[in-house]
Amino acid sequence: MSGDGLLNIMMRDGDPAAAAGYDDPPPRMGFFTDTSVCIGCKACEVACKEWNGVPEDGLNWTGWSHDNSEGLGADTWRHVAFIEQRARLGDHETNFQRPDDDFRWLMASDVCKHCTHAACLDVCPTGAIFRTEFGTVVVQADVCNGCGYCVPACPYGVLDKREDDGRIFKCTLCYDRLGVGQEPACAKACPTDSIQFGELEVLRERAAVRVEALQDAGVTQARLYGHDPNDGVGGDGAFFLLLDEPEVYGLPPDPVVTTRDLPAMWRRVGIAAASLVAVGVASAIGARS
Amino acid sequence: MSTDNGASPQRASRDSYYGSPIINLPVWEEREIAGYLFLGGLAGGSSILAAAADAAAAPRLRRRARLTAGAAISLSFAALIKDLGRPARFVNMLRVLKPTSPMSVGTWLLSGYAPLAYGAAASELSGRAPRAGRAAGAGAGLLGSTVATYTAALIADTAVPAWHEGHRELPFLFGGSAAAAAGGFGLLAGPRNENEPARRMAVLGGAGELIATQLFERRLGLVAPVLHDGVAGRRLKAARALTVGGTIVAAAGGRRHRLLAGCAGAALVAGSALTRFGLFAAGMQSARDPHYTVELQRRRRLDDQGSEPSPTTSGAEVAAHSSSSA
Amino acid sequence: MTDIRLPAPSDWPVLRQLRGTDRLGRGAATKSRGSAALTARTHTADRVVKSVCPYCAVGCAQNVFVADDRVIQIEGDPDAPHSRGRLCPKGSASLQLTTGSSREQHVLYRAPHAADWERLDLETAMNMVADRMVATRRDGWEWEREDKRVRRCMSIAALGGATLDNEENYLIKKLLTALGIIQVENQARVCHSSTVVGLGTSFGRGASSTLPADLQNSDLIVLEGSNMAEAHPVAFQWVVEAKARGATIVHVDPHYSRTSALADLFVPLRAGTDIAFLGAIINHVLTTESDFREYVVAYTNAPTIIREDFEDAGGDGLFSGFDPDLPGYDPQSWQYQDAFVAAAAGQRDQEGNLPAQGPGGEGQRREDAGGEPQMDLTLQHPRCVWQILKRHYAGYTPEMVQRVCGVPQEVFARVCELFVANSGRERTTAFVHGVGWTQHTIGSQYIRAASILQLLLGNMGRPGGGVMAMRGHASIQGSSDIPTLFDTLPGYIPMPHAHSHHDLEEFVAGNAANKGFWGNMRDYTVSLLKAWWGAAATDANEFCFDYLPRLTGSHSTYDTVMEQIAGTVKGYILFGQNPAVGSANSRMQRLGMSKLDWLVVRDFSLIESATWWKDGPEIESGEMRTQDIATEVFFFPAAAHTEKDGTFTNTQRMVQWHHKAIEPVADQRSDLWFTYHLGHLIRQRLDGSADEMDQPVLDLTWNYPTEGPYDEPNAVAVLAEISGWRADGELLSAYTELKDDGSTSCGCWIYCGAFAEGVNQTARRKPASEQNWTGGEWAWAWPANRRILYNRASADPEGRPWSERKALVWWDAEQGKWTGHDVPDFQADKPPDYRPAEGATGPDALAGDDPFIMQADGRGWLYAPAGVAEGPLPTHYEPQDSPVRNALHRQQRNPSRQVYDHENNRYHPDPGAPGADVFPFVATTYRLTEHFTAGGMSRWTPYLSELQPEFFVEVSPELAGDRGLTHGGWAMIVSARGVVEARVMVTDRMTPLQVDGRTIHQVGMPYHWGPNGYARGDSMNELSAMSLDPSSHIQEVKVLTVDVQPGRRPRGAQRHALVTEYRERAGITAQTGMAP
């Protein structure tokens, strides 16, 4: 199959579930995480662990504000980031009586992005990672052999290997619950509705309204992240309203699915292989004595 | 890991989240995976060399090369399976055939290549079915060229900056490295009167690897410092010295002096191995430091927006940054 | 799992790829069998049991999913109007809490001097405890104290548990009171007892006037003394809701928390200065006349004229009637002119509450009682409350706020503007407070100050208004209503004090108001006595009123500790309470327990209070040796909320039934089971006794139906008794049906009707989508299912809503009754123009425009003529330990506070005195979202422990610089009571304040840790002192002074040596900080 043909199939726009071979799939489901109302309670982290039986992964006081989970991984499928900054947030007044009085405490619950173009899914050699009918990306524990390829392929640093198990784990967007019409555990628990679950299209509309409202309220830093179907991963199934640059939250500023360059790589591999054959021929011919 | 020193409060930096990596580090074991990158190249290259030797009527070189290929590919399988979290599930690799996954494609390539390589080796050992052995050898040579080069796509098709950024050059770098290794291994203790194909392959491969490395390094741009710093830097420096030396010696004196040829061969094999281990380490470092991931994307975003590209960070600045956040 | 799943050839994904539409094998083609078979366990569960979260007082409704008689998942109930299906991290972890491996399953026994636990079977243990109860009671029995009949047992005490069901508290109080045990205390003492005094005296009821869901109607929400986002995340959704609707959120706190991060305006102030801050706002409202005048004149006691001999607390800070020898007040002079009024809460039997016989006394009260308060509706009379208020707060100026609180005048001005702009006819402001206000030596007056402000601005009884008291535990409100507290009986009927010739008549006369619903106190009391002593309670014997043991002063949990140390208290029962780390001065708590003959601990896990004898700090330091400790310790594993039926009363007075999902295992039992069966065993032992001291126990009604494999008493039967019935057995539906002739029985009059018509009203679960925001048909709220108290005040005197925007209830002339969105907090058919007949008493004496129906004058009390031991008006006094002098009054500390003289309870020097600078920093304390109180329900729970694994101290960059503290390093925090170590969190969120020209550094500490459990650390309470608010006996743990040094604390004997060295350096003696 030609590289471009491959690219066309891989990068087919529209509903990823349809692209993954489901005939008339249900609407694509996802998360909208509005970090402007996150109170950093970590209910999402606990609700996720309780539902999915994710192991407790150690007592490690980091000193990163109130974050002692550090980041997404095999045993942390929801991660709440805490960022303390000397910067202004809308008309939030702290009255710290410091020369530079501005201060804001950003909190944000991170999760697997369930990309439209998911590198982890593309590179998985066993088909353990697959696209569900809801357009989400799930690792099938009964298939995964722990090759680890998906780990560095993910531009967001979501997947990781559970060492004592050998397999790779990440957020499933509660595939089991979606199947019976229930919302994911984290979104259900979230006290302030910072984590919203629903049809991606609806969430995108709601997010647009919300970000505009915040802008009007003077929160000029408010912006959406991962909502754009034209970005490097074709838009995220789990997108965010952020109050600062993505990298401040530990998110990549402009991720691109690595497999977008794969056809080009295959072409180069082909040429390189041919050159190698040529080297062999050259070595043989000249050597005939 | 805490990025804070002294009494300074844990105030977030503008560039990262407490200095933690953006992407998760590869969970691959260096010995197994970097080792496989080398062994796969050696195997594929050796199959080509064997075919070349066959065509050049150099039966002893052919024999050595076929056996080398067989041994190298066996070690490759061992390394790959050992690195799995669930080795017993290795067979799941054949559940699907995914052109989007270099590892999937590679597995199928290996599945096609290995029997041919073994067949060729078997006919050498048994001395039977030379015709079939020749056919198998030729097939192994052809597939071997892909086995030696697909691994470039394998590591480039990730979010690891040092690997992905060089995806255009990496196949040639690996191809050259494979030829240098195979040729070098042929020279090493090879029969002096039969080692011309090995010598030529070694020289061409070594030269190819050196050129590709230059282009690769230039392409890496702001990520390039990871090729010079720390373990990766030391390995790649040594690799370069060995490859340059091996190539020159092989080109100049390899034909006449058996000992020189042997030394050149050894240098090229070691150089090839160090190149793979060096690139592996460089990739890990580029993933560990969020600066590379963030800065590359910031630039790309600016370029996409068609605005002025931000002033390129000098290697020194990057190095300084790395040391501060490491 | 090393399964090699070779799919059947036809099922081989590669073939499915080629056959199907998923050519690249990224979806349908590669779906595994496991994925195809996947379903949710919540979907396949055998049953879903309706329950309530056992952690904080928001009382989030839970669905408990059960399969094969195992709890497999716990989630929020989406139908709940108050929680909307959401759960915080603790609620979300309740599956691990109840089904995890950290729960003990078996009874453990530690013999005197033994080095370790041994197993004991449950029956033996129960009998041993019963034997000890009987023997210890007999030894410690007391018929008289100072020639007054007390008929009580001082040798046994009980403490705990704020997550006890109401039914459990009811049986505990009933049994122990019948045994003559008065030292019955509860977490409710240490967390919100001052709220009960403050709100009760101001409005008539000592509970939150509103519900969190009503905050969505607020135009301004002022969170002060509350870290709501962290302590009550699910209730905080309503603040977020209000913000989205355009409300302004203000957070006033010493410490910038997750609550502050969501506020529009954060106002940092020095811990312990809120009365100065609130008093100045009151002053602003009065001087600018920005009050809601019609409301104030009609509904508050602003016009009421006070006795001539009343003297306000001026420069010296003392009101009239102060006796430095007590020290304390004789409150007679605070009364209304020509009319004695009794308080609805707090110190009601004023005479009984004076340690010594106060002058005047009941005689004078009775003769004055008939009179009507005199009023000047123009508010001009120099002795009317309005004028007194103006004079009292005249000195509370913006300049003073800056000097005392460290709040810049311009910031303070912004707060005042917000209050005024968001109060009145069209707009309302709500106060939200928590233990940040209650746990002070003048805590009751913090709440009073907020109450005064809300009355002046007309925010009480109206949508989006009120004082939202955020209680901390699942049934802490219930533990106050159906108290396991020494000074009250169910329904806030006071426990009788010892008097010469004290009978039921005198008791009622001395405690009840003549007007309003407290005028019917005799009905409530007699009905309670009938519930307890049934047939034995007759008119002839005053319904066994004499069976009630009598108080002599304060018997709070802190007084109990002193009695333990003194050797008076020999037996102690802890019901899910952990004083060894959770109470102030935890060292004193452990020393007290080490003097006991026997100790009973009922809990999930081996908390610090159960193991101090083998691994407590004093053992580690060598001050105590296990083999020297003679205390017998019984540990009984408790049942979880999923394993028993019963009710929790949440922070909005809502009584919610939680159903049993499964049976507990092994020796795990409910406290209902423990108390009921212990009672039986004791009654068996006393059976046939002719001794008069045993009659209350033998006459006690103690026959509840039992069920199940463990003979669990039926909680429904207990709730029915609480709700009450007529002699003919017919169930009561309202407290208005109660009689004082013995024809009605009711275990808690304010809960009367919870079981109306034989229906368990508390189990009602009508979905939020089918009712209005008050959620009136979800469970049941006291009183009479009213959700917003005093809502008569939402309408003007003529009965019309003050504004359409803020309409709640109103008079419907056609129907001739009050109607609206909530159950009217008023006699439903009493028209606005109703005027009581001459000499009317009780409810009949309430006019149609008297909205505060529990008050002796039907009005909200700006000025409290009775009930508050610290005086009729909130006055700023500095905390017990403070680095600064009181800039507002000469009196440094609350003159009537309770202090304790003990070498391990020393206080810090007065500011300016030599040695004062040894403890230069102000420390404040708070709760973290991820943990719960003393940690008993979170430090053993891995999913919570990993989120906050270590005890830390928050310091500003400035202080870190001064003291050389390193972020992520260790610090040692020292007080005259103890020393602890904590990880250093250097953060901008802590900010130094400029106070009276000085820089005051404040440090913050969460108080959840202790040496046991999974996540371990030092306990902040090693530092705190026992110094109490006199009206409520609550301890001051929200503010203290400390020293902070880099590094870890000393180990072993060196630990105590360091504290001693600090005391010596500060020149601390037995007199330090003790002066009134």
mmCIF file with all atom_site columns, N, CA, C and O in Angstrom, chain C residues 199 207-215 218 430-432 459-469 650-653 773 787-790:
data_model
loop_
_atom_site.group_PDB
_atom_site.id
_atom_site.type_symbol
_atom_site.label_atom_id
_atom_site.label_alt_id
_atom_site.label_comp_id
_atom_site.label_asym_id
_atom_site.label_entity_id
_atom_site.label_seq_id
_atom_site.pdbx_PDB_ins_code
_atom_site.Cartn_x
_atom_site.Cartn_y
_atom_site.Cartn_z
_atom_site.occupancy
_atom_site.B_iso_or_equiv
_atom_site.pdbx_formal_charge
_atom_site.auth_seq_id
_atom_site.auth_comp_id
_atom_site.auth_asym_id
_atom_site.auth_atom_id
_atom_site.pdbx_PDB_model_num
ATOM 1   N N  . LEU C 1 199 ? -25.862 30.763 67.573 1.00 0.00 ? 199 LEU C N  1
ATOM 2   C CA . LEU C 1 199 ? -27.080 30.831 66.762 1.00 0.00 ? 199 LEU C CA 1
ATOM 3   C C  . LEU C 1 199 ? -28.315 30.686 67.632 1.00 0.00 ? 199 LEU C C  1
ATOM 4   O O  . LEU C 1 199 ? -29.323 31.375 67.433 1.00 0.00 ? 199 LEU C O  1
ATOM 5   N N  . ALA C 1 207 ? -28.814 25.715 65.246 1.00 0.00 ? 207 ALA C N  1
ATOM 6   C CA . ALA C 1 207 ? -28.362 25.003 64.053 1.00 0.00 ? 207 ALA C CA 1
ATOM 7   C C  . ALA C 1 207 ? -28.412 25.923 62.848 1.00 0.00 ? 207 ALA C C  1
ATOM 8   O O  . ALA C 1 207 ? -29.034 26.986 62.884 1.00 0.00 ? 207 ALA C O  1
ATOM 9   N N  . SER C 1 208 ? -27.753 25.476 61.788 1.00 0.00 ? 208 SER C N  1
ATOM 10  C CA . SER C 1 208 ? -27.714 26.267 60.564 1.00 0.00 ? 208 SER C CA 1
ATOM 11  C C  . SER C 1 208 ? -29.116 26.702 60.173 1.00 0.00 ? 208 SER C C  1
ATOM 12  O O  . SER C 1 208 ? -30.060 25.919 60.214 1.00 0.00 ? 208 SER C O  1
ATOM 13  N N  . SER C 1 209 ? -29.239 27.988 59.788 1.00 0.00 ? 209 SER C N  1
ATOM 14  C CA . SER C 1 209 ? -30.569 28.501 59.470 1.00 0.00 ? 209 SER C CA 1
ATOM 15  C C  . SER C 1 209 ? -30.975 28.110 58.053 1.00 0.00 ? 209 SER C C  1
ATOM 16  O O  . SER C 1 209 ? -32.134 28.268 57.688 1.00 0.00 ? 209 SER C O  1
ATOM 17  N N  . THR C 1 210 ? -30.016 27.639 57.269 1.00 0.00 ? 210 THR C N  1
ATOM 18  C CA . THR C 1 210 ? -30.319 27.389 55.872 1.00 0.00 ? 210 THR C CA 1
ATOM 19  C C  . THR C 1 210 ? -29.653 26.105 55.390 1.00 0.00 ? 210 THR C C  1
ATOM 20  O O  . THR C 1 210 ? -29.198 25.299 56.203 1.00 0.00 ? 210 THR C O  1
ATOM 21  N N  . LEU C 1 211 ? -29.616 25.904 54.070 1.00 0.00 ? 211 LEU C N  1
ATOM 22  C CA . LEU C 1 211 ? -29.036 24.702 53.491 1.00 0.00 ? 211 LEU C CA 1
ATOM 23  C C  . LEU C 1 211 ? -28.078 25.112 52.370 1.00 0.00 ? 211 LEU C C  1
ATOM 24  O O  . LEU C 1 211 ? -28.309 26.128 51.702 1.00 0.00 ? 211 LEU C O  1
ATOM 25  N N  . PRO C 1 212 ? -27.025 24.343 52.169 1.00 0.00 ? 212 PRO C N  1
ATOM 26  C CA . PRO C 1 212 ? -26.054 24.731 51.136 1.00 0.00 ? 212 PRO C CA 1
ATOM 27  C C  . PRO C 1 212 ? -26.695 24.997 49.780 1.00 0.00 ? 212 PRO C C  1
ATOM 28  O O  . PRO C 1 212 ? -26.315 25.948 49.092 1.00 0.00 ? 212 PRO C O  1
ATOM 29  N N  . ALA C 1 213 ? -27.710 24.216 49.426 1.00 0.00 ? 213 ALA C N  1
ATOM 30  C CA . ALA C 1 213 ? -28.314 24.389 48.099 1.00 0.00 ? 213 ALA C CA 1
ATOM 31  C C  . ALA C 1 213 ? -28.943 25.769 47.934 1.00 0.00 ? 213 ALA C C  1
ATOM 32  O O  . ALA C 1 213 ? -29.103 26.260 46.823 1.00 0.00 ? 213 ALA C O  1
ATOM 33  N N  . ASP C 1 214 ? -29.298 26.410 49.052 1.00 0.00 ? 214 ASP C N  1
ATOM 34  C CA . ASP C 1 214 ? -29.905 27.740 48.949 1.00 0.00 ? 214 ASP C CA 1
ATOM 35  C C  . ASP C 1 214 ? -28.856 28.824 48.701 1.00 0.00 ? 214 ASP C C  1
ATOM 36  O O  . ASP C 1 214 ? -29.201 29.950 48.354 1.00 0.00 ? 214 ASP C O  1
ATOM 37  N N  . LEU C 1 215 ? -27.579 28.462 48.861 1.00 0.00 ? 215 LEU C N  1
ATOM 38  C CA . LEU C 1 215 ? -26.524 29.449 48.581 1.00 0.00 ? 215 LEU C CA 1
ATOM 39  C C  . LEU C 1 215 ? -26.572 29.866 47.111 1.00 0.00 ? 215 LEU C C  1
ATOM 40  O O  . LEU C 1 215 ? -26.100 30.937 46.740 1.00 0.00 ? 215 LEU C O  1
ATOM 41  N N  . SER C 1 218 ? -27.830 33.276 46.618 1.00 0.00 ? 218 SER C N  1
ATOM 42  C CA . SER C 1 218 ? -27.152 34.402 47.262 1.00 0.00 ? 218 SER C CA 1
ATOM 43  C C  . SER C 1 218 ? -26.581 35.362 46.232 1.00 0.00 ? 218 SER C C  1
ATOM 44  O O  . SER C 1 218 ? -26.190 34.959 45.141 1.00 0.00 ? 218 SER C O  1
ATOM 45  N N  . ALA C 1 430 ? -25.191 35.669 52.313 1.00 0.00 ? 430 ALA C N  1
ATOM 46  C CA . ALA C 1 430 ? -25.114 34.517 53.221 1.00 0.00 ? 430 ALA C CA 1
ATOM 47  C C  . ALA C 1 430 ? -23.725 34.443 53.842 1.00 0.00 ? 430 ALA C C  1
ATOM 48  O O  . ALA C 1 430 ? -22.727 34.762 53.197 1.00 0.00 ? 430 ALA C O  1
ATOM 49  N N  . PHE C 1 431 ? -23.702 34.069 55.105 1.00 0.00 ? 431 PHE C N  1
ATOM 50  C CA . PHE C 1 431 ? -22.457 33.764 55.800 1.00 0.00 ? 431 PHE C CA 1
ATOM 51  C C  . PHE C 1 431 ? -22.270 32.258 55.794 1.00 0.00 ? 431 PHE C C  1
ATOM 52  O O  . PHE C 1 431 ? -23.224 31.515 56.004 1.00 0.00 ? 431 PHE C O  1
ATOM 53  N N  . VAL C 1 432 ? -21.044 31.805 55.537 1.00 0.00 ? 432 VAL C N  1
ATOM 54  C CA . VAL C 1 432 ? -20.723 30.390 55.704 1.00 0.00 ? 432 VAL C CA 1
ATOM 55  C C  . VAL C 1 432 ? -19.580 30.297 56.697 1.00 0.00 ? 432 VAL C C  1
ATOM 56  O O  . VAL C 1 432 ? -18.545 30.944 56.504 1.00 0.00 ? 432 VAL C O  1
ATOM 57  N N  . ASN C 1 459 ? -30.963 39.694 56.529 1.00 0.00 ? 459 ASN C N  1
ATOM 58  C CA . ASN C 1 459 ? -30.657 38.515 55.711 1.00 0.00 ? 459 ASN C CA 1
ATOM 59  C C  . ASN C 1 459 ? -31.141 37.199 56.311 1.00 0.00 ? 459 ASN C C  1
ATOM 60  O O  . ASN C 1 459 ? -30.921 36.142 55.717 1.00 0.00 ? 459 ASN C O  1
ATOM 61  N N  . MET C 1 460 ? -31.804 37.253 57.461 1.00 0.00 ? 460 MET C N  1
ATOM 62  C CA . MET C 1 460 ? -32.227 35.989 58.085 1.00 0.00 ? 460 MET C CA 1
ATOM 63  C C  . MET C 1 460 ? -33.605 35.560 57.589 1.00 0.00 ? 460 MET C C  1
ATOM 64  O O  . MET C 1 460 ? -34.485 36.383 57.389 1.00 0.00 ? 460 MET C O  1
ATOM 65  N N  . GLY C 1 461 ? -33.720 34.238 57.386 1.00 0.00 ? 461 GLY C N  1
ATOM 66  C CA . GLY C 1 461 ? -35.010 33.671 57.003 1.00 0.00 ? 461 GLY C CA 1
ATOM 67  C C  . GLY C 1 461 ? -35.375 33.903 55.549 1.00 0.00 ? 461 GLY C C  1
ATOM 68  O O  . GLY C 1 461 ? -36.512 33.678 55.153 1.00 0.00 ? 461 GLY C O  1
ATOM 69  N N  . ARG C 1 462 ? -34.392 34.358 54.757 1.00 0.00 ? 462 ARG C N  1
ATOM 70  C CA . ARG C 1 462 ? -34.685 34.700 53.363 1.00 0.00 ? 462 ARG C CA 1
ATOM 71  C C  . ARG C 1 462 ? -33.822 33.900 52.400 1.00 0.00 ? 462 ARG C C  1
ATOM 72  O O  . ARG C 1 462 ? -32.716 33.478 52.759 1.00 0.00 ? 462 ARG C O  1
ATOM 73  N N  . PRO C 1 463 ? -34.314 33.671 51.166 1.00 0.00 ? 463 PRO C N  1
ATOM 74  C CA . PRO C 1 463 ? -33.514 32.907 50.189 1.00 0.00 ? 463 PRO C CA 1
ATOM 75  C C  . PRO C 1 463 ? -32.155 33.569 49.953 1.00 0.00 ? 463 PRO C C  1
ATOM 76  O O  . PRO C 1 463 ? -32.067 34.796 49.854 1.00 0.00 ? 463 PRO C O  1
ATOM 77  N N  . GLY C 1 464 ? -31.119 32.770 49.931 1.00 0.00 ? 464 GLY C N  1
ATOM 78  C CA . GLY C 1 464 ? -29.776 33.295 49.693 1.00 0.00 ? 464 GLY C CA 1
ATOM 79  C C  . GLY C 1 464 ? -29.195 34.010 50.894 1.00 0.00 ? 464 GLY C C  1
ATOM 80  O O  . GLY C 1 464 ? -28.126 34.607 50.795 1.00 0.00 ? 464 GLY C O  1
ATOM 81  N N  . GLY C 1 465 ? -29.898 33.960 52.026 1.00 0.00 ? 465 GLY C N  1
ATOM 82  C CA . GLY C 1 465 ? -29.389 34.616 53.233 1.00 0.00 ? 465 GLY C CA 1
ATOM 83  C C  . GLY C 1 465 ? -29.008 33.599 54.287 1.00 0.00 ? 465 GLY C C  1
ATOM 84  O O  . GLY C 1 465 ? -28.723 32.440 53.982 1.00 0.00 ? 465 GLY C O  1
ATOM 85  N N  . GLY C 1 466 ? -29.006 34.061 55.548 1.00 0.00 ? 466 GLY C N  1
ATOM 86  C CA . GLY C 1 466 ? -28.794 33.148 56.651 1.00 0.00 ? 466 GLY C CA 1
ATOM 87  C C  . GLY C 1 466 ? -27.350 32.956 57.055 1.00 0.00 ? 466 GLY C C  1
ATOM 88  O O  . GLY C 1 466 ? -26.428 33.540 56.482 1.00 0.00 ? 466 GLY C O  1
ATOM 89  N N  . VAL C 1 467 ? -27.182 32.134 58.084 1.00 0.00 ? 467 VAL C N  1
ATOM 90  C CA . VAL C 1 467 ? -25.854 31.738 58.549 1.00 0.00 ? 467 VAL C CA 1
ATOM 91  C C  . VAL C 1 467 ? -25.753 30.228 58.328 1.00 0.00 ? 467 VAL C C  1
ATOM 92  O O  . VAL C 1 467 ? -26.462 29.449 58.961 1.00 0.00 ? 467 VAL C O  1
ATOM 93  N N  . MET C 1 468 ? -24.898 29.854 57.370 1.00 0.00 ? 468 MET C N  1
ATOM 94  C CA . MET C 1 468 ? -24.727 28.437 57.019 1.00 0.00 ? 468 MET C CA 1
ATOM 95  C C  . MET C 1 468 ? -23.584 27.871 57.842 1.00 0.00 ? 468 MET C C  1
ATOM 96  O O  . MET C 1 468 ? -22.412 28.099 57.549 1.00 0.00 ? 468 MET C O  1
ATOM 97  N N  . ALA C 1 469 ? -23.951 27.165 58.900 1.00 0.00 ? 469 ALA C N  1
ATOM 98  C CA . ALA C 1 469 ? -22.925 26.533 59.736 1.00 0.00 ? 469 ALA C CA 1
ATOM 99  C C  . ALA C 1 469 ? -22.539 25.209 59.090 1.00 0.00 ? 469 ALA C C  1
ATOM 100 O O  . ALA C 1 469 ? -23.363 24.315 58.964 1.00 0.00 ? 469 ALA C O  1
ATOM 101 N N  . ASN C 1 650 ? -27.561 15.817 58.818 1.00 0.00 ? 650 ASN C N  1
ATOM 102 C CA . ASN C 1 650 ? -26.471 16.529 58.168 1.00 0.00 ? 650 ASN C CA 1
ATOM 103 C C  . ASN C 1 650 ? -26.451 17.997 58.560 1.00 0.00 ? 650 ASN C C  1
ATOM 104 O O  . ASN C 1 650 ? -27.222 18.456 59.406 1.00 0.00 ? 650 ASN C O  1
ATOM 105 N N  . THR C 1 651 ? -25.584 18.745 57.909 1.00 0.00 ? 651 THR C N  1
ATOM 106 C CA . THR C 1 651 ? -25.320 20.122 58.320 1.00 0.00 ? 651 THR C CA 1
ATOM 107 C C  . THR C 1 651 ? -26.513 21.046 58.110 1.00 0.00 ? 651 THR C C  1
ATOM 108 O O  . THR C 1 651 ? -26.554 22.145 58.640 1.00 0.00 ? 651 THR C O  1
ATOM 109 N N  . GLN C 1 652 ? -27.504 20.600 57.334 1.00 0.00 ? 652 GLN C N  1
ATOM 110 C CA . GLN C 1 652 ? -28.686 21.430 57.094 1.00 0.00 ? 652 GLN C CA 1
ATOM 111 C C  . GLN C 1 652 ? -29.885 20.905 57.891 1.00 0.00 ? 652 GLN C C  1
ATOM 112 O O  . GLN C 1 652 ? -31.021 21.119 57.506 1.00 0.00 ? 652 GLN C O  1
ATOM 113 N N  . ARG C 1 653 ? -29.613 20.195 58.990 1.00 0.00 ? 653 ARG C N  1
ATOM 114 C CA . ARG C 1 653 ? -30.651 19.648 59.873 1.00 0.00 ? 653 ARG C CA 1
ATOM 115 C C  . ARG C 1 653 ? -31.472 18.570 59.202 1.00 0.00 ? 653 ARG C C  1
ATOM 116 O O  . ARG C 1 653 ? -32.584 18.248 59.639 1.00 0.00 ? 653 ARG C O  1
ATOM 117 N N  . TRP C 1 773 ? -35.839 23.727 44.950 1.00 0.00 ? 773 TRP C N  1
ATOM 118 C CA . TRP C 1 773 ? -34.454 23.685 45.422 1.00 0.00 ? 773 TRP C CA 1
ATOM 119 C C  . TRP C 1 773 ? -34.314 23.338 46.896 1.00 0.00 ? 773 TRP C C  1
ATOM 120 O O  . TRP C 1 773 ? -33.247 22.907 47.337 1.00 0.00 ? 773 TRP C O  1
ATOM 121 N N  . ARG C 1 787 ? -37.030 23.761 55.924 1.00 0.00 ? 787 ARG C N  1
ATOM 122 C CA . ARG C 1 787 ? -35.678 23.725 55.344 1.00 0.00 ? 787 ARG C CA 1
ATOM 123 C C  . ARG C 1 787 ? -34.917 25.028 55.558 1.00 0.00 ? 787 ARG C C  1
ATOM 124 O O  . ARG C 1 787 ? -33.709 25.021 55.748 1.00 0.00 ? 787 ARG C O  1
ATOM 125 N N  . ILE C 1 788 ? -35.625 26.164 55.503 1.00 0.00 ? 788 ILE C N  1
ATOM 126 C CA . ILE C 1 788 ? -35.002 27.450 55.794 1.00 0.00 ? 788 ILE C CA 1
ATOM 127 C C  . ILE C 1 788 ? -35.691 28.027 57.022 1.00 0.00 ? 788 ILE C C  1
ATOM 128 O O  . ILE C 1 788 ? -36.906 28.290 57.000 1.00 0.00 ? 788 ILE C O  1
ATOM 129 N N  . LEU C 1 789 ? -34.924 28.157 58.099 1.00 0.00 ? 789 LEU C N  1
ATOM 130 C CA . LEU C 1 789 ? -35.524 28.581 59.365 1.00 0.00 ? 789 LEU C CA 1
ATOM 131 C C  . LEU C 1 789 ? -35.883 30.063 59.352 1.00 0.00 ? 789 LEU C C  1
ATOM 132 O O  . LEU C 1 789 ? -35.313 30.850 58.597 1.00 0.00 ? 789 LEU C O  1
ATOM 133 N N  . TYR C 1 790 ? -36.854 30.402 60.238 1.00 0.00 ? 790 TYR C N  1
ATOM 134 C CA . TYR C 1 790 ? -37.280 31.803 60.432 1.00 0.00 ? 790 TYR C CA 1
ATOM 135 C C  . TYR C 1 790 ? -37.808 32.402 59.133 1.00 0.00 ? 790 TYR C C  1
ATOM 136 O O  . TYR C 1 790 ? -37.714 33.606 58.904 1.00 0.00 ? 790 TYR C O  1
#
